[in-house]
Amino acid sequence: MGKKGGSKEDGNIQTFLRIRPSKKASGYFKIAELESKSLTFALPDNYNSGDGRGDYINNTKLRHDFHFNDIIPDDSKQDEVFKKVGMAAVQNALDGFNSTIFAYGQTGSGKTFTITGGPERYADRGIIPRSISMIFNEFRKRTNVQCKAFISYLEIYNDQGYDLLDPSHETKALEDLPKVSILEDEHGNFHLKNLSMNPAESEEDALNLLFMGDTNRAIAETPMNMASSRSHCIFTVAMEVRENGSDKIRRSKLHLVDLAGSERIGKTDSQGSVRTEAKYINSSLFFLEMVIVALYEKSTKGRTHIPYRNSMMTSVLRDSLGGNCKTIMIATINPEMEHTDESLSTCRFAQRVSLIKNRAMINEDLDPSMVIRRLKQEILTLREEIAFLKGDAGEGDILTPGEIEKLKIQCKDYVEDPDPRGLLNIGSMTLTKIK
Ligand code: ADP
Ligand code: MG
């Protein structure tokens, strides 16, 4: 089925910065007073990378300005974050656009708190449970459409995918979960093999799936040191929306992504002190950065090849990055002094991401089963009309008592049929008899 997107919308990836609360914030940066959209780092003259990476003070630029679509200050509550960032993303998905929110930042900066939420208080629910709630509320409001939601939850660790929604056996380690792999078809589209798509009829169903996935995520991570900071988790709600009686079906996906920690390790030269280059601990984040750079060069220098295939994460998120998707990045930073270098590199990365343009379109397909149903009905009607026109309309125009009874039952069944696509099939009755 070809995509029949009615409207296409170009737009840059939106970037938001969230600063997590801390009692020992460095005070090195401030949010511009008049407009809450830029963050200025003013490092002290004696600023020295606080993590013992060595002395490179002479090369250090002391003032840095970064611009975002919005900045979420450290005292923001989760419901405000959802209003600022989550609601628009969910609305886009409900309107038929693919939509992605991904959180990027060093370990401990608040990615999981933002995407999933804190475990203790109901008010700390993150973007995933709030999105689920909004989706099913909207579904309930729309009486003229049929809506379906399917949920998947993928964890990628060491470039291997795992299905977090596997209820079939007890999980004790990541290796117990079904392995998910990625396949590329002849059109260059990626497909996930072995990732379950679980129907959710209600908010409760969807929250149970989230809970199951998070439990598997927690169990699987315990025996493996650092796994939670080194893996990516992608929670996806796939939606199908169809207006009653229409052949057309809109399919969209909402991806909510908690990336691996973006911290880097410093490389030291042979003397062991001077940092020459910092490297990501997680190699797929390095590939993500390559993809972002390539996408930028695509728009500025006409570069054609984008190296999505280098990692599973960039392959899975291909549409979210530079494709058919409306995408939002939430950069999370820890305001403490010793994390200044990481905060700076997170902000720098967000600046590069904000230059990427996507082209989202409404994903509308014809549903073959609906088309066949409608055509069959049309053929039936036409056959009856032909029979009538040819004059072989039967013995006469009078219905027998038996036929009347049968018709009554058929009409009653039709009226009581809860399926809006139900048909009134009156079989061999001729049009004259019906009249
Ligand atoms: P990450 O997923 O980036 O490694 P987490 O989301 O796990 O970081 O956050 C680390 C810790 O800080 C957690 O205990 C979390 O509950 C807490 N935390 C993070 N952001 C906030 C916030 N905005 N408000 C309150 N607590 C937060
Ligand atoms: Mg986390």
Tab-separated table of C-alpha atoms and ligand atoms in Angstrom:
chain	number	residue	atom	x	y	z
A	1	MET	CA	0.000	0.000	0.000
A	2	GLY	CA	1.429	3.339	-0.978
A	3	LYS	CA	1.556	6.105	1.538
A	4	LYS	CA	-1.190	8.585	0.815
A	5	GLY	CA	-0.226	11.250	3.294
A	6	GLY	CA	-2.407	14.246	2.676
A	7	SER	CA	-0.192	16.748	4.348
A	8	LYS	CA	3.530	16.946	4.747
A	9	GLU	CA	5.184	19.104	7.302
A	10	ASP	CA	8.820	20.077	7.391
A	11	GLY	CA	10.256	21.020	10.719
A	12	ASN	CA	13.435	20.954	12.698
A	13	ILE	CA	13.906	18.565	15.563
A	14	GLN	CA	12.855	20.524	18.628
A	15	THR	CA	15.228	20.620	21.552
A	16	PHE	CA	14.403	21.140	25.209
A	17	LEU	CA	16.857	21.339	28.072
A	18	ARG	CA	15.939	19.953	31.472
A	19	ILE	CA	18.089	20.745	34.486
A	20	ARG	CA	17.723	18.316	37.342
A	21	PRO	CA	17.532	19.624	40.892
A	22	SER	CA	20.622	19.497	43.076
A	23	LYS	CA	21.617	21.048	46.396
A	24	LYS	CA	25.138	21.621	45.108
A	25	ALA	CA	24.530	23.273	41.767
A	26	SER	CA	27.712	24.867	40.431
A	27	GLY	CA	26.159	28.246	39.691
A	28	TYR	CA	28.243	28.314	36.481
A	29	PHE	CA	25.266	28.891	34.232
A	30	LYS	CA	22.163	30.946	34.082
A	31	ILE	CA	18.957	30.934	32.110
A	32	ALA	CA	18.480	34.192	30.223
A	33	GLU	CA	16.100	36.340	32.248
A	34	LEU	CA	13.944	37.870	29.559
A	35	GLU	CA	13.529	34.823	27.446
A	36	SER	CA	13.696	31.445	29.102
A	37	LYS	CA	15.220	29.834	26.037
A	38	SER	CA	18.926	30.306	26.276
A	39	LEU	CA	21.428	29.019	28.722
A	40	THR	CA	24.733	30.766	29.298
A	41	PHE	CA	27.655	29.062	30.926
A	42	ALA	CA	30.100	31.538	32.422
A	43	LEU	CA	32.993	29.489	33.715
A	44	PRO	CA	35.352	31.012	36.284
A	45	ASP	CA	38.840	32.058	35.118
A	46	ASN	CA	40.419	29.197	36.968
A	47	TYR	CA	37.981	26.678	35.517
A	48	ASN	CA	39.595	23.356	35.176
A	49	SER	CA	37.830	20.252	34.146
A	50	GLY	CA	36.643	19.140	37.561
A	51	ASP	CA	37.012	15.443	36.877
A	52	GLY	CA	40.776	15.213	36.975
A	53	ARG	CA	41.104	14.820	33.245
A	54	GLY	CA	44.079	17.096	33.316
A	55	ASP	CA	44.902	20.698	32.897
A	56	TYR	CA	43.786	22.268	29.671
A	57	ILE	CA	42.898	25.628	31.022
A	58	ASN	CA	44.660	27.549	28.293
A	59	ASN	CA	42.415	26.031	25.649
A	60	THR	CA	39.222	26.453	27.590
A	61	LYS	CA	36.640	28.861	26.350
A	62	LEU	CA	34.956	30.347	29.366
A	63	ARG	CA	31.645	31.537	27.974
A	64	HIS	CA	29.148	29.387	26.112
A	65	ASP	CA	25.641	30.233	24.927
A	66	PHE	CA	23.131	27.583	23.965
A	67	HIS	CA	19.651	28.040	22.573
A	68	PHE	CA	16.694	25.700	22.962
A	69	ASN	CA	13.033	25.649	22.056
A	70	ASP	CA	12.524	25.833	25.770
A	71	ILE	CA	14.331	25.288	29.037
A	72	ILE	CA	12.779	23.300	31.861
A	73	PRO	CA	14.215	24.647	35.105
A	74	ASP	CA	15.114	22.406	38.040
A	75	ASP	CA	11.956	23.207	40.001
A	76	SER	CA	9.578	22.111	37.219
A	77	LYS	CA	7.048	19.451	38.077
A	78	GLN	CA	6.377	16.414	35.912
A	79	ASP	CA	2.927	17.645	34.850
A	80	GLU	CA	4.461	20.902	33.584
A	81	VAL	CA	7.035	18.905	31.621
A	82	PHE	CA	4.256	16.882	30.053
A	83	LYS	CA	2.369	20.054	29.132
A	84	LYS	CA	5.475	21.611	27.578
A	85	VAL	CA	6.828	18.574	25.757
A	86	GLY	CA	4.646	15.490	25.911
A	87	MET	CA	1.222	16.749	24.958
A	88	ALA	CA	2.180	18.071	21.529
A	89	ALA	CA	4.005	14.826	20.723
A	90	VAL	CA	0.986	12.702	21.649
A	91	GLN	CA	-1.326	15.022	19.725
A	92	ASN	CA	0.855	14.642	16.623
A	93	ALA	CA	0.656	10.863	16.878
A	94	LEU	CA	-3.130	11.033	17.307
A	95	ASP	CA	-3.265	13.189	14.165
A	96	GLY	CA	-1.485	10.472	12.155
A	97	PHE	CA	2.135	11.652	12.294
A	98	ASN	CA	4.983	9.550	13.625
A	99	SER	CA	6.250	11.205	16.732
A	100	THR	CA	9.343	10.698	18.883
A	101	ILE	CA	10.636	12.070	22.151
A	102	PHE	CA	14.145	11.052	23.103
A	103	ALA	CA	16.037	11.861	26.264
A	104	TYR	CA	19.785	12.361	26.000
A	105	GLY	CA	22.219	13.095	28.808
A	106	GLN	CA	24.780	11.627	31.155
A	107	THR	CA	23.855	8.923	33.662
A	108	GLY	CA	22.068	10.404	36.652
A	109	SER	CA	20.907	13.538	34.832
A	110	GLY	CA	17.214	12.570	34.845
A	111	LYS	CA	16.477	10.756	31.541
A	112	THR	CA	14.540	7.889	33.097
A	113	PHE	CA	12.858	10.256	35.556
A	114	THR	CA	11.690	12.333	32.589
A	115	ILE	CA	10.598	9.504	30.276
A	116	THR	CA	9.216	6.938	32.747
A	117	GLY	CA	9.074	8.852	36.026
A	118	GLY	CA	10.016	8.321	39.627
A	119	PRO	CA	8.753	5.173	41.342
A	120	GLU	CA	7.607	6.696	44.608
A	121	ARG	CA	4.968	9.332	44.066
A	122	TYR	CA	2.026	9.386	41.684
A	123	ALA	CA	2.864	13.023	40.857
A	124	ASP	CA	6.277	11.853	39.625
A	125	ARG	CA	4.796	9.888	36.725
A	126	GLY	CA	6.809	10.616	33.611
A	127	ILE	CA	5.981	11.104	29.966
A	128	ILE	CA	5.097	7.449	29.193
A	129	PRO	CA	2.239	6.959	31.689
A	130	ARG	CA	0.925	10.471	31.029
A	131	SER	CA	0.948	9.830	27.271
A	132	ILE	CA	-0.921	6.560	27.742
A	133	SER	CA	-3.522	8.365	29.779
A	134	MET	CA	-3.947	11.101	27.172
A	135	ILE	CA	-4.174	8.615	24.287
A	136	PHE	CA	-6.995	6.600	25.850
A	137	ASN	CA	-8.826	9.756	26.940
A	138	GLU	CA	-8.744	10.989	23.355
A	139	PHE	CA	-9.851	7.575	22.062
A	140	ARG	CA	-12.887	7.718	24.360
A	141	LYS	CA	-13.819	11.201	23.158
A	142	ARG	CA	-13.813	10.256	19.495
A	143	THR	CA	-17.103	8.503	18.925
A	144	ASN	CA	-17.009	8.670	15.118
A	145	VAL	CA	-13.726	6.788	14.802
A	146	GLN	CA	-12.403	3.380	15.720
A	147	CYS	CA	-9.040	3.493	17.453
A	148	LYS	CA	-6.593	0.734	18.273
A	149	ALA	CA	-3.321	0.838	20.161
A	150	PHE	CA	-0.470	-1.678	20.198
A	151	ILE	CA	2.488	-1.486	22.509
A	152	SER	CA	6.062	-2.650	22.210
A	153	TYR	CA	9.002	-2.122	24.506
A	154	LEU	CA	12.504	-2.716	23.201
A	155	GLU	CA	15.802	-2.641	25.044
A	156	ILE	CA	19.028	-2.418	23.078
A	157	TYR	CA	22.172	-3.480	24.883
A	158	ASN	CA	25.491	-3.994	23.132
A	159	ASP	CA	23.782	-3.594	19.762
A	160	GLN	CA	21.438	-6.496	20.502
A	161	GLY	CA	17.675	-5.948	20.879
A	162	TYR	CA	15.574	-7.574	23.629
A	163	ASP	CA	11.773	-7.684	23.900
A	164	LEU	CA	10.844	-6.397	27.352
A	165	LEU	CA	7.214	-7.479	26.961
A	166	ASP	CA	7.623	-11.184	27.139
A	167	PRO	CA	5.211	-12.694	29.639
A	168	SER	CA	5.894	-16.291	28.655
A	169	HIS	CA	8.599	-17.139	31.133
A	170	GLU	CA	10.372	-15.792	34.122
A	171	THR	CA	13.129	-13.333	33.425
A	172	LYS	CA	16.222	-13.517	35.500
A	173	ALA	CA	18.673	-11.855	33.176
A	174	LEU	CA	18.669	-9.865	29.986
A	175	GLU	CA	19.716	-12.988	28.089
A	176	ASP	CA	16.403	-14.669	29.071
A	177	LEU	CA	14.412	-12.159	27.058
A	178	PRO	CA	13.510	-12.862	23.412
A	179	LYS	CA	16.180	-11.494	21.103
A	180	VAL	CA	15.073	-8.916	18.572
A	181	SER	CA	16.921	-8.403	15.334
A	182	ILE	CA	16.656	-5.892	12.563
A	183	LEU	CA	16.020	-6.760	8.930
A	184	GLU	CA	16.245	-4.515	5.930
A	185	ASP	CA	13.864	-5.085	3.008
A	186	GLU	CA	14.550	-4.423	-0.677
A	187	HIS	CA	13.272	-0.844	-0.329
A	188	GLY	CA	15.772	-0.096	2.400
A	189	ASN	CA	13.116	-0.112	5.142
A	190	PHE	CA	14.062	-1.621	8.475
A	191	HIS	CA	11.833	-4.150	10.235
A	192	LEU	CA	12.130	-5.521	13.733
A	193	LYS	CA	11.983	-9.281	13.891
A	194	ASN	CA	10.653	-10.896	17.047
A	195	LEU	CA	9.456	-7.734	18.788
A	196	SER	CA	5.934	-8.314	20.133
A	197	MET	CA	3.213	-5.750	19.391
A	198	ASN	CA	0.753	-6.076	22.225
A	199	PRO	CA	-2.815	-4.854	21.806
A	200	ALA	CA	-3.982	-2.540	24.597
A	201	GLU	CA	-7.734	-2.013	24.886
A	202	SER	CA	-7.565	0.394	27.787
A	203	GLU	CA	-5.303	2.639	29.797
A	204	GLU	CA	-5.067	-0.105	32.374
A	205	ASP	CA	-3.895	-2.666	29.779
A	206	ALA	CA	-1.241	-0.256	28.565
A	207	LEU	CA	-0.016	0.589	32.072
A	208	ASN	CA	0.210	-3.123	32.883
A	209	LEU	CA	2.410	-3.600	29.816
A	210	LEU	CA	4.610	-0.681	30.876
A	211	PHE	CA	4.876	-2.182	34.343
A	212	MET	CA	5.779	-5.595	32.947
A	213	GLY	CA	8.458	-4.048	30.738
A	214	ASP	CA	9.925	-1.962	33.540
A	215	THR	CA	10.010	-4.986	35.817
A	216	ASN	CA	11.837	-7.010	33.176
A	217	ARG	CA	14.148	-4.057	32.614
A	218	ALA	CA	14.989	-3.821	36.317
A	219	ILE	CA	15.469	-7.586	36.769
A	220	ALA	CA	17.572	-7.898	33.657
A	221	GLU	CA	19.817	-5.038	34.663
A	222	THR	CA	20.663	-6.095	38.202
A	223	PRO	CA	23.240	-8.772	37.478
A	224	MET	CA	24.898	-6.712	34.788
A	225	ASN	CA	26.989	-3.891	36.047
A	226	MET	CA	26.048	-0.516	34.545
A	227	ALA	CA	23.555	-2.070	32.139
A	228	SER	CA	20.961	0.610	32.824
A	229	SER	CA	23.357	3.360	31.857
A	230	ARG	CA	24.593	1.498	28.803
A	231	SER	CA	21.353	0.409	27.203
A	232	HIS	CA	18.682	2.224	25.224
A	233	CYS	CA	14.981	1.646	25.879
A	234	ILE	CA	12.305	2.409	23.314
A	235	PHE	CA	8.643	2.334	24.366
A	236	THR	CA	6.363	2.493	21.337
A	237	VAL	CA	2.617	3.016	21.018
A	238	ALA	CA	1.443	2.164	17.509
A	239	MET	CA	-1.981	3.604	16.739
A	240	GLU	CA	-4.561	2.789	14.089
A	241	VAL	CA	-7.381	5.243	13.584
A	242	ARG	CA	-10.245	4.829	11.138
A	243	GLU	CA	-13.346	6.919	10.665
A	244	ASN	CA	-16.491	4.838	10.791
A	245	GLY	CA	-17.360	3.503	7.346
A	246	SER	CA	-14.139	4.807	5.757
A	247	ASP	CA	-11.741	2.655	3.689
A	248	LYS	CA	-8.822	4.696	4.954
A	249	ILE	CA	-6.780	3.904	7.965
A	250	ARG	CA	-4.212	6.146	9.655
A	251	ARG	CA	-1.260	4.475	11.280
A	252	SER	CA	1.229	6.307	13.431
A	253	LYS	CA	3.844	5.517	16.031
A	254	LEU	CA	4.791	7.318	19.180
A	255	HIS	CA	8.335	6.417	20.295
A	256	LEU	CA	9.431	7.374	23.800
A	257	VAL	CA	13.153	6.808	24.046
A	258	ASP	CA	15.465	6.648	27.053
A	259	LEU	CA	18.990	6.611	25.614
A	260	ALA	CA	22.109	5.213	27.243
A	261	GLY	CA	24.189	7.585	29.377
A	262	SER	CA	26.125	9.986	27.177
A	263	GLU	CA	29.185	10.262	29.440
A	264	ARG	CA	32.542	10.074	27.772
A	265	ILE	CA	35.891	8.868	28.925
A	266	GLY	CA	38.865	11.084	28.412
A	267	LYS	CA	41.716	9.820	26.316
A	268	THR	CA	45.077	10.671	27.689
A	269	ASP	CA	48.305	10.827	25.754
A	270	SER	CA	51.460	8.899	26.572
A	271	GLN	CA	52.310	11.222	29.475
A	272	GLY	CA	48.988	10.246	30.925
A	273	SER	CA	47.729	13.713	31.621
A	274	VAL	CA	46.575	15.787	28.674
A	275	ARG	CA	43.175	14.955	27.334
A	276	THR	CA	43.219	14.793	23.573
A	277	GLU	CA	39.730	13.596	22.830
A	278	ALA	CA	36.781	12.343	24.845
A	279	LYS	CA	35.082	9.169	23.673
A	280	TYR	CA	31.584	7.940	24.308
A	281	ILE	CA	31.345	4.929	26.583
A	282	ASN	CA	28.447	3.755	24.452
A	283	SER	CA	29.507	3.296	20.860
A	284	SER	CA	26.019	3.622	19.429
A	285	LEU	CA	25.860	7.185	20.790
A	286	PHE	CA	28.984	7.859	18.779
A	287	PHE	CA	27.138	6.521	15.722
A	288	LEU	CA	24.146	8.674	16.644
A	289	GLU	CA	26.420	11.695	16.582
A	290	MET	CA	27.765	10.624	13.174
A	291	VAL	CA	24.215	10.363	11.852
A	292	ILE	CA	23.400	13.848	13.168
A	293	VAL	CA	26.522	15.311	11.565
A	294	ALA	CA	25.747	13.531	8.277
A	295	LEU	CA	22.168	14.828	8.300
A	296	TYR	CA	23.430	18.342	8.844
A	297	GLU	CA	25.861	17.947	5.944
A	298	LYS	CA	23.016	16.604	3.845
A	299	SER	CA	21.206	19.923	4.189
A	300	THR	CA	24.283	22.115	3.852
A	301	LYS	CA	26.634	20.218	1.536
A	302	GLY	CA	24.302	17.857	-0.273
A	303	ARG	CA	25.731	14.777	1.390
A	304	THR	CA	23.693	11.716	0.442
A	305	HIS	CA	24.839	8.790	2.560
A	306	ILE	CA	23.568	8.736	6.138
A	307	PRO	CA	25.217	5.960	8.172
A	308	TYR	CA	22.124	4.671	9.999
A	309	ARG	CA	23.195	1.048	9.610
A	310	ASN	CA	26.190	1.381	11.919
A	311	SER	CA	24.144	0.553	14.985
A	312	MET	CA	20.823	-1.010	15.834
A	313	MET	CA	19.705	2.091	17.735
A	314	THR	CA	20.270	4.438	14.794
A	315	SER	CA	18.562	1.929	12.470
A	316	VAL	CA	15.507	1.664	14.711
A	317	LEU	CA	15.320	5.440	15.101
A	318	ARG	CA	16.018	6.145	11.455
A	319	ASP	CA	12.658	7.787	10.759
A	320	SER	CA	12.856	9.756	13.986
A	321	LEU	CA	16.180	11.204	12.833
A	322	GLY	CA	15.886	12.992	9.537
A	323	GLY	CA	12.844	11.115	8.262
A	324	ASN	CA	9.080	10.870	8.402
A	325	CYS	CA	8.615	11.911	12.001
A	326	LYS	CA	8.074	14.856	14.299
A	327	THR	CA	10.871	14.613	16.799
A	328	ILE	CA	11.666	16.225	20.115
A	329	MET	CA	14.912	15.873	22.040
A	330	ILE	CA	15.067	16.453	25.773
A	331	ALA	CA	18.650	17.099	26.829
A	332	THR	CA	19.082	16.453	30.540
A	333	ILE	CA	21.913	17.915	32.593
A	334	ASN	CA	23.162	17.619	36.144
A	335	PRO	CA	24.018	21.126	37.398
A	336	GLU	CA	26.830	20.073	39.747
A	337	MET	CA	30.347	21.388	39.262
A	338	GLU	CA	32.021	18.074	38.544
A	339	HIS	CA	29.535	17.435	35.739
A	340	THR	CA	30.164	20.705	33.917
A	341	ASP	CA	32.101	19.113	31.052
A	342	GLU	CA	29.345	16.575	30.410
A	343	SER	CA	26.684	19.273	30.642
A	344	LEU	CA	28.563	21.336	28.068
A	345	SER	CA	28.878	18.423	25.670
A	346	THR	CA	25.189	17.534	26.105
A	347	CYS	CA	24.271	21.129	25.219
A	348	ARG	CA	26.632	21.090	22.232
A	349	PHE	CA	25.079	17.884	20.981
A	350	ALA	CA	21.587	19.390	21.349
A	351	GLN	CA	22.679	22.386	19.253
A	352	ARG	CA	23.694	20.071	16.418
A	353	VAL	CA	20.456	18.100	16.699
A	354	SER	CA	18.394	21.310	16.517
A	355	LEU	CA	19.723	21.902	12.986
A	356	ILE	CA	18.225	18.657	11.647
A	357	LYS	CA	15.097	18.981	9.536
A	358	ASN	CA	12.484	16.269	9.326
A	359	ARG	CA	9.636	15.833	6.913
A	360	ALA	CA	6.622	14.304	8.613
A	361	MET	CA	3.517	13.198	6.777
A	362	ILE	CA	0.199	11.753	7.778
A	363	ASN	CA	0.441	8.008	7.263
A	364	GLU	CA	-2.837	7.160	5.602
A	365	ASP	CA	-3.385	3.842	3.826
A	366	LEU	CA	-6.307	2.146	2.202
A	367	ASP	CA	-7.359	-0.848	4.242
A	368	PRO	CA	-7.750	-3.739	1.746
A	369	SER	CA	-10.237	-5.633	3.910
A	370	MET	CA	-12.529	-2.597	4.012
A	371	VAL	CA	-12.206	-2.044	0.272
A	372	ILE	CA	-13.073	-5.700	-0.458
A	373	ARG	CA	-16.074	-5.541	1.846
A	374	ARG	CA	-17.394	-2.436	0.144
A	375	LEU	CA	-16.805	-3.797	-3.365
A	376	LYS	CA	-18.547	-7.093	-2.525
A	377	GLN	CA	-21.586	-5.173	-1.346
A	378	GLU	CA	-21.541	-3.099	-4.518
A	379	ILE	CA	-21.416	-6.238	-6.698
A	380	LEU	CA	-24.343	-7.728	-4.829
A	381	THR	CA	-26.450	-4.616	-5.348
A	382	LEU	CA	-25.514	-4.428	-9.022
A	383	ARG	CA	-26.380	-8.097	-9.580
A	384	GLU	CA	-29.776	-7.530	-8.093
A	385	GLU	CA	-30.341	-4.474	-10.237
A	386	ILE	CA	-29.345	-6.436	-13.356
A	387	ALA	CA	-31.729	-9.241	-12.448
A	388	PHE	CA	-34.486	-6.706	-11.977
A	389	LEU	CA	-33.766	-4.916	-15.256
A	390	LYS	CA	-33.642	-8.209	-17.146
A	391	GLY	CA	-37.147	-8.902	-15.903
A	392	ASP	CA	-36.386	-12.177	-14.100
A	393	ALA	CA	-37.568	-10.699	-10.873
A	394	GLY	CA	-39.295	-13.843	-9.719
A	395	GLU	CA	-42.865	-14.894	-9.357
A	396	GLY	CA	-44.334	-11.539	-8.498
A	397	ASP	CA	-44.180	-8.644	-6.174
A	398	ILE	CA	-45.952	-10.227	-3.236
A	399	LEU	CA	-43.889	-11.482	-0.297
A	400	THR	CA	-44.898	-14.762	1.273
A	401	PRO	CA	-45.442	-14.802	5.083
A	402	GLY	CA	-42.239	-16.903	5.401
A	403	GLU	CA	-40.207	-14.320	3.479
A	404	ILE	CA	-41.644	-11.522	5.618
A	405	GLU	CA	-40.622	-13.331	8.814
A	406	LYS	CA	-37.112	-13.975	7.469
A	407	LEU	CA	-36.720	-10.311	6.499
A	408	LYS	CA	-37.844	-9.179	9.917
A	409	ILE	CA	-35.162	-11.284	11.585
A	410	GLN	CA	-32.483	-10.047	9.173
A	411	CYS	CA	-33.433	-6.411	9.734
A	412	LYS	CA	-33.446	-6.896	13.512
A	413	ASP	CA	-29.999	-8.566	13.403
A	414	TYR	CA	-28.671	-5.723	11.296
A	415	VAL	CA	-29.983	-2.997	13.603
A	416	GLU	CA	-28.607	-4.759	16.670
A	417	ASP	CA	-25.215	-5.546	15.127
A	418	PRO	CA	-22.634	-3.557	17.191
A	419	ASP	CA	-20.141	-3.646	14.293
A	420	PRO	CA	-20.536	-0.385	12.357
A	421	ARG	CA	-19.386	-2.192	9.202
A	422	GLY	CA	-22.184	-4.749	9.447
A	423	LEU	CA	-24.157	-5.383	6.269
A	424	LEU	CA	-27.871	-5.949	5.687
A	425	ASN	CA	-27.801	-8.992	3.487
A	426	ILE	CA	-31.203	-9.737	2.090
A	427	GLY	CA	-29.992	-12.514	-0.174
A	428	SER	CA	-32.104	-13.400	-3.170
A	429	MET	CA	-34.852	-10.837	-2.560
A	430	THR	CA	-35.517	-8.743	-5.603
A	431	LEU	CA	-35.784	-4.991	-5.595
A	432	THR	CA	-39.472	-5.080	-6.506
A	433	LYS	CA	-40.222	-7.296	-3.555
A	434	ILE	CA	-38.296	-5.000	-1.262
A	435	LYS	CA	-40.299	-2.046	-2.453
B	1	ADP	P1	19.300	8.797	34.226
B	1	ADP	O1	18.174	7.962	33.731
B	1	ADP	O2	19.628	9.950	33.320
B	1	ADP	O3	20.520	7.994	34.565
B	1	ADP	P2	17.590	9.165	36.499
B	1	ADP	O4	16.357	9.595	35.829
B	1	ADP	O5	17.652	7.755	36.970
B	1	ADP	O6	18.861	9.481	35.606
B	1	ADP	O7	17.850	10.180	37.699
B	1	ADP	C1	18.846	9.948	38.691
B	1	ADP	C2	18.231	10.211	40.070
B	1	ADP	O8	17.816	11.565	40.195
B	1	ADP	C3	17.012	9.369	40.348
B	1	ADP	O9	16.992	8.997	41.695
B	1	ADP	C4	15.863	10.317	40.046
B	1	ADP	O10	14.705	9.963	40.772
B	1	ADP	C5	16.421	11.672	40.465
B	1	ADP	N1	15.887	12.759	39.612
B	1	ADP	C6	16.218	13.012	38.348
B	1	ADP	N2	15.580	14.084	37.860
B	1	ADP	C7	14.794	14.526	38.865
B	1	ADP	C8	13.874	15.620	39.023
B	1	ADP	N3	13.620	16.472	38.006
B	1	ADP	N4	13.261	15.772	40.207
B	1	ADP	C9	13.498	14.926	41.213
B	1	ADP	N5	14.352	13.884	41.153
B	1	ADP	C10	15.007	13.674	40.000
B	2	MG	MG	18.196	5.895	33.382
